[in-house]
Amino acid sequence: MLTQVAWRNVWRSKVRSLVVITAISLGLIAGIFLMSFSWGMNTQRTRDIIETRTSHIQIHQKHYKDDRKMSLFIPQGMKLLDEVKTEPEVKAATARILANGMISNARGGFGVQINGIIPEEEAKVTKLDTRVVAGEYFEGLKTNPILIGDKLAEKMGWKEIPEPGVKNEDGSPAQPTYQIRKKVVLAFQAPGGKTKYGSFKVVGVYKSINSKFDESNVFVQFEDLNRLTGTENQAHEIAIMLNDQNMAEDSTFLASLAAGNPQLLVENWKDISPDLKLIDETFAITVYIFMGIILLALLFGIVNTMLMAVMERTKELGMLMAIGMNKDKIFSMIMLETIFLSTIGGPIGLLLGYGLVRLFGNIGIDLSSMAEAGAQMGIGTMVYTDLETHYYFQIALMVVVTALIAAIYPAYKALQLKPVEAIRSI
Amino acid sequence: MSVIITKNIYKTYPGVVPVHAVNGVSIDITEGEFTAIVGPSGSGKTTLLNIIGGLDKPTSGEVIVNNQDISQLSNNELIDFRLHNIGFVFQAYNLIPVLTAKENVEFVMLLQKRAKEERDNRVAELLDAVGLGDRMNNRPSQMSGGQQQRVAVARALAPKPKFVLADEPTANLDSTSTSNLLDIMAELNRKENITFVFSTHDQRVIDRARRVITLEDGKIVSDVTRE
Ligand SMILES: Nc1ncnc2c1ncn2[C@@H]1O[C@H](COP(=O)(O)OP(=O)(O)O)[C@@H](O)[C@H]1O
Ligand SMILES: [Mg+2]
């Protein structure tokens, strides 16, 4: 009976209750959507960074990363690479020789990291070939080809950006054009301190989602850089993609690799990019804080509405106490009423929020108008919303807790009424 | 047998000028009475009824209802006492707006934890007695003021109280509804020997009472029983 009365009481002020229910639903939808958007952005960013930069695993000589001395090669690097490749959990692996140096043309010199890569293997690990926007991916040039980034090409004066509004024949906006097959000179310090110079020819231009990276990384062939350094088959870095990203943290093979080779540093993507790890691990807390703020705002709305409902019904509540409804029952009735009011919006908000997340998880949200800003932060132009299922349950639980908290004060207020005073005003 | 005895009760509201709302009232009401408490506005009728009904406590004096001194009861005990011993009819706001006539009458019996069958029978019987057998499923907003007060009388009787207290039950009613309600109360009093104590300042209502206690400034100035 109490339940029935409480339920019907919710609908006494239909408009007022609907406003509260709508506010709760909208709050949840907005919260869920924003969370899923930010999660989608994070997973995409994480995936992009793994796929283009960190890979799942990297191996270096133990001290290489301390000051990037060129002499700190991975001992027997190519043998290790062959071993790694035979592991079933490894999808692809490649080796790199790295040098910090300068690239120069007539315009001037620019500081870059020179990456000596094995083109076919690199393509399997970082899909570098797919980011070539002009020229070829190490094809068509016999000696010393080099792949430079879009931003660097621009600085070197080899990129032509069309006037805004210029269209191709088919009506699509005109794309930038690049000059390739240009000569550059690379300079770097080889182990032993001697500065080495090499003449290279631009075979192509690549463009990733991170313009900073494009500006400061050039790619040459593994053997070319080795030859220039005066070494043979030496590598600083082995990058590995696994079949399953989750394996990066608990692969027994990698654990044994690290244990068996104390002179090596074996890192997974979270070790390599601590900010990715932080985002991954703090996301849950963000969800709770974020939803907590939304629910706190809603809490005040609910309490306010219920206080109004209690105050309006002073006489009725006084009458109920007069005819013999005890305090427990009055308290329960108002509690139930608040809980009904607060939780009706919950499933609606969760369901609509879920629907929205699924929808934009499929079609994606196009951020290309913000692409320039995104490129600075390393974010792609399409974001696919995503939120793990357990968050929905946790949000539902938070709604229930909010409802319970919101219910206490109005119910307590109702108990403060004295039947004589309430009745007197009749 | 006495159902209500007050012994020299006082109720004083403190203030710059203390108000002696009830000023030494001793009354004795026996079972089966049909009694009006009359007097001008402010004479203390509501205060007296509230004290008798256990809604308010006297500043001093004793209130014995059904041989029990209710001034000794705690607030929670009083709620329970009211539920089982006293039926109330107020001037307005008697009913729960979201419940139908039937549910309103049934509500107090539910509070008393009466069995379903007993509830159903009694609700039907009472609504018939107040002439609203055909209005069982109407909500208060779908009934006239007079009909609502009749539901309130049925509700007051549902828990089988020792007596019914009604504070100006006809104050908001037109004369037809007033005499209608009085007819029903009088009939319940005669046929079922239910004790009614009601306050009023309406002469037509006073004329229907068998005993008339007149208050002035919180004091009894006359107490007349007609045959
Ligand atoms: N809560 C209160 N505080 C102070 N004075 C009150 C209060 N309730 C009633 N009174 C005063 O007590 C007197 C009796 O009031 P009441 O019992 O309501 O009379 P009646 O019902 O006959 O009109 C009045 O003078 C009224 O102003
Ligand atoms: Mg009064």
XYZ file of C-alpha atoms and ligand atoms in Angstrom:
681
model
C 0.000 0.000 0.000
C 2.784 2.414 0.953
C 4.540 1.589 -2.283
C 1.363 2.247 -4.184
C 0.708 5.557 -2.461
C 4.334 6.632 -2.953
C 4.249 5.682 -6.619
C 1.033 7.597 -7.206
C 2.381 10.561 -5.292
C 5.255 10.782 -7.768
C 2.695 11.506 -10.459
C 0.751 14.124 -8.528
C 2.791 16.938 -10.005
C 3.311 15.360 -13.367
C 5.191 18.249 -14.884
C 7.493 18.664 -11.918
C 8.283 14.970 -11.740
C 8.816 14.764 -15.476
C 11.240 17.659 -15.295
C 13.265 15.842 -12.651
C 13.136 12.549 -14.535
C 14.155 14.250 -17.751
C 16.987 16.068 -16.003
C 18.278 12.790 -14.610
C 18.022 11.050 -17.978
C 19.733 13.895 -19.787
C 22.425 14.110 -17.137
C 23.161 10.429 -17.528
C 23.065 10.561 -21.312
C 25.422 13.521 -21.371
C 27.721 11.909 -18.828
C 27.812 8.553 -20.577
C 28.282 10.125 -23.950
C 31.132 12.360 -22.853
C 32.798 9.475 -21.075
C 32.493 7.253 -24.104
C 33.768 10.029 -26.318
C 36.801 10.563 -24.194
C 37.350 6.820 -23.899
C 36.963 6.453 -27.663
C 39.465 9.223 -28.172
C 41.859 7.600 -25.738
C 41.627 4.130 -27.196
C 42.099 5.528 -30.643
C 45.015 7.631 -29.556
C 46.519 4.676 -27.720
C 46.052 2.442 -30.740
C 47.496 5.066 -33.053
C 50.496 5.568 -30.872
C 51.068 1.837 -30.524
C 50.622 1.217 -34.215
C 52.709 4.113 -35.429
C 55.234 4.711 -32.701
C 55.752 2.513 -29.694
C 54.587 -0.906 -30.980
C 53.642 -3.334 -28.226
C 57.180 -4.102 -27.178
C 60.532 -2.454 -27.645
C 63.948 -3.865 -26.878
C 67.048 -1.730 -26.395
C 70.478 -2.152 -24.975
C 70.061 -1.669 -21.245
C 71.605 1.817 -21.139
C 70.775 3.057 -24.623
C 67.817 5.168 -23.577
C 69.793 6.976 -20.859
C 71.709 9.187 -23.271
C 71.135 7.560 -26.672
C 74.793 6.918 -27.288
C 75.181 5.450 -30.732
C 77.700 2.906 -29.558
C 75.149 1.108 -27.387
C 73.924 -1.425 -29.936
C 71.817 -4.421 -28.996
C 74.300 -7.278 -28.703
C 73.660 -9.734 -31.509
C 70.620 -7.697 -32.452
C 69.810 -9.416 -35.746
C 70.060 -12.858 -34.201
C 67.698 -11.751 -31.459
C 65.285 -10.386 -34.066
C 65.196 -13.757 -35.824
C 64.511 -15.495 -32.528
C 61.727 -13.089 -31.655
C 60.055 -13.595 -35.009
C 59.683 -17.319 -34.448
C 57.563 -16.794 -31.315
C 53.892 -17.641 -31.986
C 52.541 -14.661 -30.070
C 54.562 -12.243 -32.193
C 52.742 -10.826 -35.195
C 55.610 -8.805 -36.618
C 58.994 -7.505 -35.535
C 61.648 -5.262 -36.954
C 65.005 -3.739 -36.074
C 66.225 -0.164 -36.372
C 69.477 1.671 -36.189
C 69.067 5.188 -34.853
C 71.142 8.343 -35.051
C 70.567 11.897 -33.971
C 71.763 14.327 -36.557
C 71.026 17.066 -39.040
C 69.355 17.096 -42.409
C 70.320 19.943 -44.690
C 69.381 21.406 -48.024
C 69.821 24.836 -49.534
C 67.304 26.225 -47.038
C 69.379 25.203 -44.034
C 69.861 22.440 -41.509
C 67.240 20.802 -39.300
C 67.742 18.552 -36.292
C 66.224 15.104 -36.802
C 66.289 11.550 -35.619
C 67.539 9.358 -38.414
C 65.818 5.988 -38.378
C 67.562 3.244 -40.289
C 64.780 0.768 -41.021
C 64.168 -2.488 -42.849
C 61.386 -1.233 -45.150
C 59.398 -4.489 -45.597
C 59.541 -5.348 -41.903
C 58.820 -1.779 -40.824
C 55.705 -1.781 -42.991
C 54.432 -4.823 -41.088
C 55.108 -3.286 -37.678
C 54.254 0.423 -38.015
C 52.519 0.498 -41.433
C 54.831 3.351 -42.352
C 54.192 2.602 -46.031
C 50.528 3.550 -45.662
C 51.419 7.067 -44.573
C 53.364 7.953 -47.696
C 51.602 10.909 -49.331
C 54.021 11.633 -52.136
C 56.654 9.631 -54.024
C 57.317 5.996 -53.164
C 58.020 3.886 -50.103
C 61.700 3.047 -50.760
C 61.175 2.128 -54.392
C 62.693 3.380 -57.587
C 65.954 4.682 -56.153
C 69.074 2.550 -56.144
C 71.197 4.311 -53.559
C 70.534 6.195 -50.336
C 66.795 6.843 -50.508
C 65.278 8.853 -47.661
C 61.669 9.297 -46.556
C 60.921 12.632 -44.916
C 57.874 13.930 -43.076
C 55.294 16.343 -44.404
C 56.182 19.052 -41.919
C 59.878 18.774 -42.670
C 59.204 18.951 -46.415
C 57.329 22.160 -45.728
C 60.227 23.614 -43.770
C 62.652 22.600 -46.452
C 60.547 24.423 -49.016
C 59.330 21.381 -50.900
C 55.682 21.517 -50.070
C 53.183 23.601 -51.939
C 49.927 24.318 -50.168
C 47.098 25.316 -52.521
C 45.237 28.564 -51.928
C 42.184 27.996 -49.765
C 39.151 27.348 -51.946
C 41.067 25.983 -54.913
C 39.331 22.860 -56.215
C 40.369 19.903 -58.304
C 38.544 19.204 -61.549
C 36.148 16.877 -59.774
C 35.292 19.542 -57.214
C 37.225 18.136 -54.255
C 39.541 20.544 -52.455
C 43.032 20.592 -53.955
C 45.713 18.715 -51.966
C 49.218 19.957 -51.207
C 51.911 18.966 -53.696
C 55.486 18.010 -52.876
C 58.759 18.118 -54.734
C 60.629 14.827 -54.427
C 63.861 13.322 -55.737
C 65.646 16.232 -54.099
C 69.075 15.887 -52.614
C 69.747 16.229 -48.905
C 72.773 15.754 -46.719
C 72.619 13.878 -43.451
C 75.195 14.501 -40.753
C 75.616 12.716 -37.419
C 78.257 11.640 -34.971
C 79.283 8.032 -35.334
C 80.540 6.012 -32.361
C 84.032 7.221 -31.648
C 83.071 10.846 -32.148
C 83.691 11.243 -35.848
C 81.066 13.234 -37.745
C 79.738 11.360 -40.759
C 78.125 12.903 -43.805
C 75.984 11.178 -46.334
C 74.175 12.293 -49.424
C 70.569 11.052 -49.771
C 67.736 11.552 -52.231
C 64.136 12.057 -51.130
C 62.177 9.020 -52.260
C 58.900 10.026 -50.651
C 57.052 12.102 -48.084
C 55.001 10.626 -45.246
C 52.395 12.235 -43.017
C 51.278 10.829 -39.707
C 48.661 12.246 -37.333
C 51.421 13.831 -35.287
C 53.066 16.770 -37.028
C 55.786 17.068 -34.371
C 56.874 13.534 -35.181
C 56.792 14.249 -38.911
C 59.020 17.236 -38.425
C 61.703 15.397 -36.502
C 61.918 11.882 -37.949
C 63.415 10.776 -41.233
C 63.700 7.200 -42.483
C 66.565 5.639 -44.393
C 67.466 2.026 -45.130
C 68.978 -0.055 -42.351
C 72.046 -1.086 -44.350
C 72.616 2.456 -45.693
C 72.815 3.925 -42.196
C 74.952 1.000 -41.001
C 77.329 1.492 -43.898
C 77.583 5.215 -43.240
C 78.225 4.554 -39.560
C 80.855 2.033 -40.407
C 79.032 -0.874 -38.882
C 77.267 -3.927 -40.185
C 73.890 -5.278 -39.120
C 73.864 -3.299 -35.908
C 70.564 -2.245 -34.333
C 69.553 -0.009 -31.441
C 65.927 -0.930 -31.313
C 63.749 -3.954 -31.897
C 60.045 -3.182 -32.192
C 57.474 -5.943 -31.826
C 53.758 -6.135 -32.539
C 51.925 -8.950 -30.786
C 48.786 -10.729 -31.873
C 47.027 -9.538 -28.738
C 47.628 -6.195 -27.106
C 46.812 -7.570 -23.664
C 49.734 -9.958 -23.969
C 52.104 -6.979 -23.837
C 51.821 -6.953 -20.069
C 51.802 -10.634 -19.246
C 53.662 -12.464 -21.925
C 55.783 -15.266 -20.482
C 57.999 -15.175 -23.553
C 58.882 -11.547 -22.940
C 59.396 -12.156 -19.259
C 61.844 -14.908 -20.027
C 63.492 -12.758 -22.684
C 64.059 -10.012 -20.142
C 65.217 -12.480 -17.512
C 67.597 -14.279 -19.862
C 69.209 -11.102 -21.205
C 70.184 -8.819 -18.340
C 71.990 -6.544 -20.771
C 68.681 -5.727 -22.484
C 65.821 -3.393 -21.623
C 62.486 -4.995 -22.576
C 59.545 -2.597 -22.319
C 55.868 -2.759 -23.173
C 53.880 0.182 -24.547
C 52.846 1.327 -21.097
C 56.472 1.484 -19.987
C 57.491 3.288 -23.139
C 54.717 5.845 -23.005
C 53.851 6.439 -19.359
C 51.164 8.995 -20.219
C 49.251 6.317 -22.117
C 49.501 4.082 -19.097
C 48.259 6.892 -16.876
C 45.249 7.578 -19.085
C 44.473 3.891 -19.223
C 44.608 3.512 -15.486
C 43.019 6.771 -14.370
C 40.052 6.523 -16.683
C 37.922 4.678 -14.148
C 38.537 7.375 -11.576
C 37.609 10.004 -14.137
C 34.322 8.202 -14.774
C 33.457 8.266 -11.092
C 34.441 11.884 -10.583
C 32.635 12.978 -13.683
C 29.441 11.051 -12.996
C 29.751 12.054 -9.360
C 29.626 15.737 -10.286
C 26.629 15.229 -12.563
C 24.820 13.180 -9.949
C 25.645 15.677 -7.230
C 23.990 18.414 -9.253
C 21.009 16.149 -9.825
C 20.958 15.285 -6.140
C 20.270 18.900 -5.234
C 17.505 19.031 -7.805
C 15.909 15.896 -6.418
C 16.162 17.012 -2.801
C 14.717 20.389 -3.679
C 11.809 18.872 -5.564
C 11.031 16.455 -2.769
C 11.223 19.162 -0.130
C 8.707 21.108 -2.143
C 6.504 18.037 -2.328
C 6.736 17.526 1.436
C 6.054 21.172 2.276
C 3.073 21.301 -0.029
C 1.608 18.289 1.699
C 2.100 19.475 5.262
C -1.609 19.229 6.003
C -2.010 15.871 4.400
C 1.009 14.484 6.256
C -0.334 15.958 9.500
C -3.663 14.292 8.851
C -1.911 10.967 8.212
C -0.048 11.219 11.489
C -3.258 12.213 13.231
C -5.191 9.206 12.001
C -2.439 6.854 13.095
C 0.273 6.559 10.477
C 3.467 6.216 12.462
C 6.796 7.879 11.783
C 8.411 4.793 10.272
C 5.688 4.601 7.709
C 5.751 8.313 6.909
C 9.525 8.111 6.547
C 9.326 5.052 4.288
C 6.640 6.616 2.156
C 8.670 9.748 1.446
C 11.838 7.681 0.937
C 10.067 5.470 -1.567
C 8.669 8.468 -3.345
C 12.117 10.023 -3.713
C 13.627 6.735 -4.814
C 10.955 6.253 -7.453
C 11.387 9.796 -8.656
C 15.163 9.452 -8.879
C 15.400 6.005 -10.373
C 12.828 6.246 -13.151
C 15.236 8.436 -15.088
C 18.081 5.968 -14.520
C 17.155 3.187 -16.938
C 15.948 5.728 -19.498
C 19.225 7.639 -19.354
C 21.336 4.489 -19.345
C 19.493 2.981 -22.286
C 19.497 6.112 -24.397
C 23.118 6.762 -23.434
C 24.032 3.223 -24.429
C 22.188 3.631 -27.724
C 24.001 6.849 -28.457
C 27.364 5.282 -27.648
C 26.592 2.352 -29.940
C 25.431 4.660 -32.703
C 28.485 6.888 -32.652
C 30.647 3.861 -32.010
C 29.587 2.670 -35.458
C 29.355 5.823 -37.528
C 32.018 7.752 -35.631
C 32.251 11.444 -34.995
C 34.053 13.463 -37.606
C 36.421 15.955 -36.053
C 38.092 16.962 -39.299
C 37.190 20.597 -38.734
C 39.420 20.395 -35.674
C 42.018 18.206 -37.362
C 44.778 20.796 -37.154
C 44.440 21.099 -33.398
C 44.040 17.344 -33.145
C 47.257 16.722 -35.056
C 49.129 18.696 -32.431
C 47.755 16.455 -29.705
C 48.128 13.275 -31.679
C 44.414 12.668 -32.157
C 42.890 11.336 -35.346
C 39.981 12.948 -37.124
C 37.398 10.242 -36.460
C 36.405 9.326 -32.936
C 34.380 6.191 -32.252
C 32.587 6.346 -28.919
C 33.079 3.387 -26.644
C 32.417 2.537 -23.010
C 32.954 -0.808 -21.365
C 29.770 -2.484 -20.129
C 30.778 -2.578 -16.498
C 30.716 1.206 -16.384
C 26.987 1.173 -17.122
C 26.406 -1.036 -14.111
C 28.550 1.159 -11.953
C 26.681 4.258 -13.127
C 23.380 2.511 -12.369
C 24.655 1.755 -8.896
C 25.689 5.376 -8.457
C 22.173 6.490 -9.427
C 20.678 4.204 -6.797
C 23.081 5.494 -4.157
C 22.250 9.061 -5.170
C 18.546 8.272 -4.868
C 19.050 6.869 -1.381
C 21.054 9.874 -0.266
C 18.554 12.275 -1.803
C 15.702 10.442 -0.084
C 16.935 10.830 3.465
C 16.616 14.563 3.972
C 13.066 15.111 2.666
C 11.875 12.071 4.610
C 13.575 13.385 7.726
C 11.953 16.764 7.111
C 8.550 15.125 6.923
C 9.102 13.614 10.364
C 9.698 17.044 11.826
C 6.096 17.967 11.145
C 3.919 18.060 14.215
C 0.435 16.813 13.520
C -1.282 19.452 15.695
C 0.422 22.289 13.902
C -0.171 20.741 10.515
C -3.811 20.068 11.382
C -4.387 23.515 12.841
C -3.851 25.168 9.551
C -6.652 23.082 8.041
C -19.582 4.033 30.774
C -17.298 7.037 30.270
C -15.178 7.068 27.181
C -13.654 10.495 27.742
C -12.924 12.168 31.054
C -10.985 15.407 31.359
C -10.064 16.641 34.804
C -9.474 20.333 35.096
C -7.359 20.696 31.974
C -5.518 23.830 31.005
C -3.731 24.705 27.845
C -1.664 27.848 27.876
C 0.254 29.136 24.888
C 3.212 31.109 26.167
C 3.908 34.520 24.702
C 4.123 38.162 25.641
C 0.503 37.778 26.596
C -0.008 34.080 27.406
C -3.156 32.653 25.819
C -5.226 30.371 28.003
C -6.837 28.484 25.144
C -8.348 25.912 27.489
C -8.934 27.203 30.948
C -9.907 24.528 33.461
C -12.187 22.192 31.547
C -13.635 19.082 33.160
C -15.981 16.988 31.096
C -17.221 13.441 31.110
C -18.489 11.883 27.921
C -20.196 8.502 28.035
C -20.582 5.923 25.345
C -23.239 6.633 22.758
C -23.318 10.394 23.171
C -23.960 12.756 20.263
C -22.308 15.867 21.600
C -21.555 19.269 20.140
C -18.835 21.528 21.475
C -19.866 25.010 20.534
C -18.607 28.494 20.999
C -17.370 31.433 18.994
C -14.182 31.323 17.018
C -11.164 31.329 19.336
C -13.087 29.921 22.272
C -10.866 26.833 22.437
C -12.916 24.153 20.668
C -10.080 22.928 18.440
C -7.589 22.972 21.281
C -9.923 20.943 23.476
C -10.653 18.381 20.760
C -6.949 18.040 19.952
C -6.197 17.348 23.590
C -8.970 14.791 23.868
C -7.766 13.193 20.642
C -4.184 12.894 21.835
C -2.892 15.263 19.172
C -1.887 17.837 21.740
C -0.974 17.738 25.402
C -2.594 19.845 28.106
C -0.386 22.176 30.099
C -1.926 20.634 33.179
C -4.780 18.320 34.044
C -5.627 14.747 33.244
C -7.125 13.223 30.113
C -8.526 9.743 30.484
C -9.650 8.037 27.325
C -10.965 4.500 27.568
C -9.768 4.377 31.137
C -6.229 5.227 30.063
C -4.386 8.376 31.079
C -3.113 9.492 27.690
C -0.990 12.317 29.029
C 1.460 9.585 30.065
C 1.938 8.253 26.527
C 4.931 9.020 24.319
C 4.384 10.511 20.876
C 4.798 7.174 19.171
C 2.463 5.459 21.606
C -0.035 8.223 20.978
C 0.011 7.597 17.237
C -0.778 3.976 17.891
C -3.373 4.870 20.465
C -5.124 7.161 18.005
C -5.032 4.512 15.317
C -6.847 1.988 17.473
C -9.150 4.150 19.607
C -10.142 7.361 17.907
C -11.713 8.247 14.600
C -11.002 11.723 13.214
C -12.912 13.914 10.843
C -11.326 17.270 10.067
C -12.671 20.311 8.384
C -10.698 19.576 5.197
C -7.771 17.556 3.849
C -9.208 14.392 5.324
C -8.404 12.124 2.421
C -5.316 11.030 0.558
C -5.823 12.547 -2.888
C -4.137 9.734 -4.780
C -6.349 7.040 -3.276
C -9.932 6.186 -4.189
C -12.756 6.356 -1.652
C -12.429 2.643 -1.043
C -8.649 2.820 -0.658
C -8.874 5.778 1.692
C -11.203 3.896 4.009
C -9.113 0.763 3.698
C -5.878 2.646 4.425
C -6.385 2.901 8.202
C -7.338 -0.752 8.363
C -4.116 -1.578 6.562
C -2.245 0.457 9.131
C -3.967 -1.737 11.695
C -2.913 -4.816 9.742
C -6.432 -6.147 9.317
C -6.984 -9.129 7.028
C -8.027 -8.557 3.444
C -11.431 -10.129 3.736
C -12.325 -8.138 6.815
C -11.163 -4.965 5.105
C -13.179 -5.570 1.965
C -16.352 -6.318 3.874
C -16.076 -3.396 6.220
C -15.151 -0.865 3.536
C -18.153 -1.847 1.452
C -20.425 -1.783 4.472
C -19.230 1.643 5.610
C -19.360 3.271 2.202
C -22.912 1.925 1.867
C -23.767 3.353 5.267
C -22.611 6.831 4.217
C -24.473 6.465 0.921
C -21.414 6.205 -1.312
C -21.555 2.528 -2.265
C -21.463 3.565 -5.909
C -18.497 5.902 -5.481
C -15.996 3.343 -4.201
C -13.528 3.887 -7.028
C -13.687 7.648 -7.211
C -10.797 9.738 -6.095
C -11.483 12.696 -3.763
C -11.103 15.159 -6.630
C -14.002 13.430 -8.371
C -16.341 13.919 -5.402
C -18.138 16.903 -3.896
C -17.094 18.365 -0.549
C -20.034 16.697 1.153
C -19.196 13.336 -0.367
C -15.591 13.709 0.710
C -16.673 14.391 4.287
C -18.876 11.302 4.200
C -15.887 9.246 3.051
C -13.985 10.802 5.958
C -16.693 9.631 8.353
C -16.496 6.139 6.877
C -12.709 6.257 7.202
C -13.008 7.434 10.832
C -15.241 4.477 11.616
C -13.208 1.860 9.765
C -10.863 0.995 12.635
C -13.854 0.561 14.987
C -12.857 3.403 17.274
C -14.376 4.051 20.693
C -15.511 7.467 19.491
C -15.275 9.892 16.614
C -13.934 13.416 17.016
C -14.977 15.870 14.342
C -13.659 19.422 14.359
C -16.111 21.587 12.445
C -16.826 18.820 9.926
C -19.448 20.886 8.122
C -17.618 24.198 8.004
C -16.968 23.914 4.278
C -20.313 22.386 3.315
C -23.526 23.863 1.939
C -26.718 23.319 3.919
C -27.920 20.256 1.985
C -24.584 18.495 2.404
C -24.490 19.590 6.028
C -27.840 18.064 6.885
C -26.970 15.007 4.822
C -23.759 14.457 6.795
C -25.548 15.069 10.096
C -28.228 12.542 9.111
C -25.595 9.917 8.494
C -23.754 10.667 11.736
C -26.979 10.630 13.709
C -28.032 7.350 12.180
C -24.683 5.700 12.924
C -24.996 7.013 16.447
C -28.503 5.647 16.907
C -28.130 2.306 15.156
C -24.561 1.400 16.040
C -24.232 3.370 19.250
C -21.139 5.186 17.949
C -20.060 8.096 20.124
C -19.677 11.395 18.260
C -18.079 14.545 19.625
C -18.048 17.406 17.154
C -17.331 21.094 17.329
C -19.332 23.669 15.420
C -20.600 27.183 15.508
C -23.383 26.512 13.030
C -26.811 26.757 14.727
C -28.367 24.137 12.427
C -25.716 21.653 13.521
C -26.064 22.614 17.170
C -29.794 21.896 16.895
C -29.069 18.292 15.901
C -26.901 17.528 18.942
C -28.300 15.810 22.035
C -25.769 17.385 24.343
C -24.334 20.852 23.815
C -21.241 22.022 25.684
C -20.633 25.722 25.234
C -17.152 27.200 25.572
C -16.167 30.785 26.029
C -12.581 31.878 26.470
C -11.575 28.302 27.174
C -14.151 27.787 29.908
C -17.370 25.799 29.911
C -20.214 28.247 30.255
C -23.053 25.782 29.778
C -23.568 22.039 29.359
C -27.054 21.049 28.311
C -28.379 17.573 27.520
C -31.738 17.373 25.701
C -34.021 14.403 25.649
N -0.236 27.353 18.462
C -0.827 28.376 19.090
N -0.085 29.365 19.616
C -0.664 30.400 20.265
N -1.960 30.564 20.407
C -2.777 29.622 19.886
C -2.259 28.486 19.192
N -3.289 27.716 18.794
C -4.400 28.336 19.193
N -4.114 29.475 19.850
C -5.061 30.373 20.468
O -5.848 29.634 21.361
C -7.172 30.105 21.347
C -8.119 28.978 21.074
O -7.974 28.565 19.727
P -8.828 27.395 19.086
O -8.729 26.219 19.959
O -8.359 27.224 17.702
O -10.312 27.958 19.081
P -11.534 27.551 18.180
O -11.254 26.228 17.598
O -12.693 27.571 19.112
O -11.647 28.605 17.159
C -7.225 31.215 20.327
O -7.152 32.446 20.995
C -6.018 30.979 19.478
O -5.543 32.171 18.954
Mg -11.255 25.616 15.572
